[in-house]
């Protein structure tokens, strides 16, 4: 059992040279302190133009590829969905997740469906993932990935078709927790939905169901990943781990079988998705072990809806996070009979009517 679960999760050097001396010796294509570098230059990305999603294209929306940069200089790739014939500016929603997935999977399905319901939406690949920029590939960061949502808000705020005063976000699975963390940091986000959410800092530090919540276990995890960093440096490449276990062990718990049924079958498989293929950079979880989301959750003033399946193994993440939130604009919705992965793509289970009503309520025009 433990082997199955573990398979799922798997210097600064300070320059003392003065700015004046650096300016004298720095080639023109390197940093120059006299150059305005306040905005990142967009990287040219190789974007797939044909429809390669795991869900069918809607005839009720228009779709196009877009790019934008975060404040770390990483260019993100996104799919934009706009209701056909809509006259803007429209309320806008940025969508991402699940953790390790790409925009051609669940997040794109959510974005397209919400566009059918009247919103301008983007589904984006996080930094280091899918068609987005950033190296090494398939690495995650609690800071950079939280910033990815704010970068999406930057982009939507300057888009003529979008209303900058009516921007929301939606995160799925591990990106549900990241979405709430982004909303705590960024009050421009007027409404947030976390669907079938994980708290990636909690599961990385404590294990599933907090079974490894001890300093000894965490120190062992830190030591193992630190040793792997040395090994990676010596070998010149990053070991991959995690992703959805395949083939399935006979003793796999039901939620692992559910992941397999989505990521490892035509239902949800995508070749750019780490969950579908060979997983993550093996040391990717290290910063999550030492980082805690939701420290200031009680200070989040804007609206939040947490959606979970009644039968989801991850339900405790959402319920415990909801207890930290304050105000009458917070809502916990438990979907009867639904599992964790039902809220990835099961249109009979995902409560789009309730999600749409929530966004319409809290993204209403002033």
Coordinates of C-alpha atoms in Angstrom, one line a residue, residues 41 63 66 81 121 134 170 219 226 305 319 349 352:
X41 CA 9.8 39.3 -22.5
X63 CA -11.1 29.1 -29.0
X66 CA -2.6 32.8 -25.9
X81 CA -12.6 30.2 -24.6
X121 CA -12.0 31.7 -19.6
X134 CA 10.5 27.0 -17.6
X170 CA -10.7 27.9 -10.5
X219 CA 13.6 14.6 8.1
X226 CA 18.8 16.1 -0.7
X305 CA -16.4 27.9 -3.0
X319 CA -13.3 20.4 4.8
X349 CA -21.4 15.0 -11.2
X352 CA -21.5 23.5 -13.1

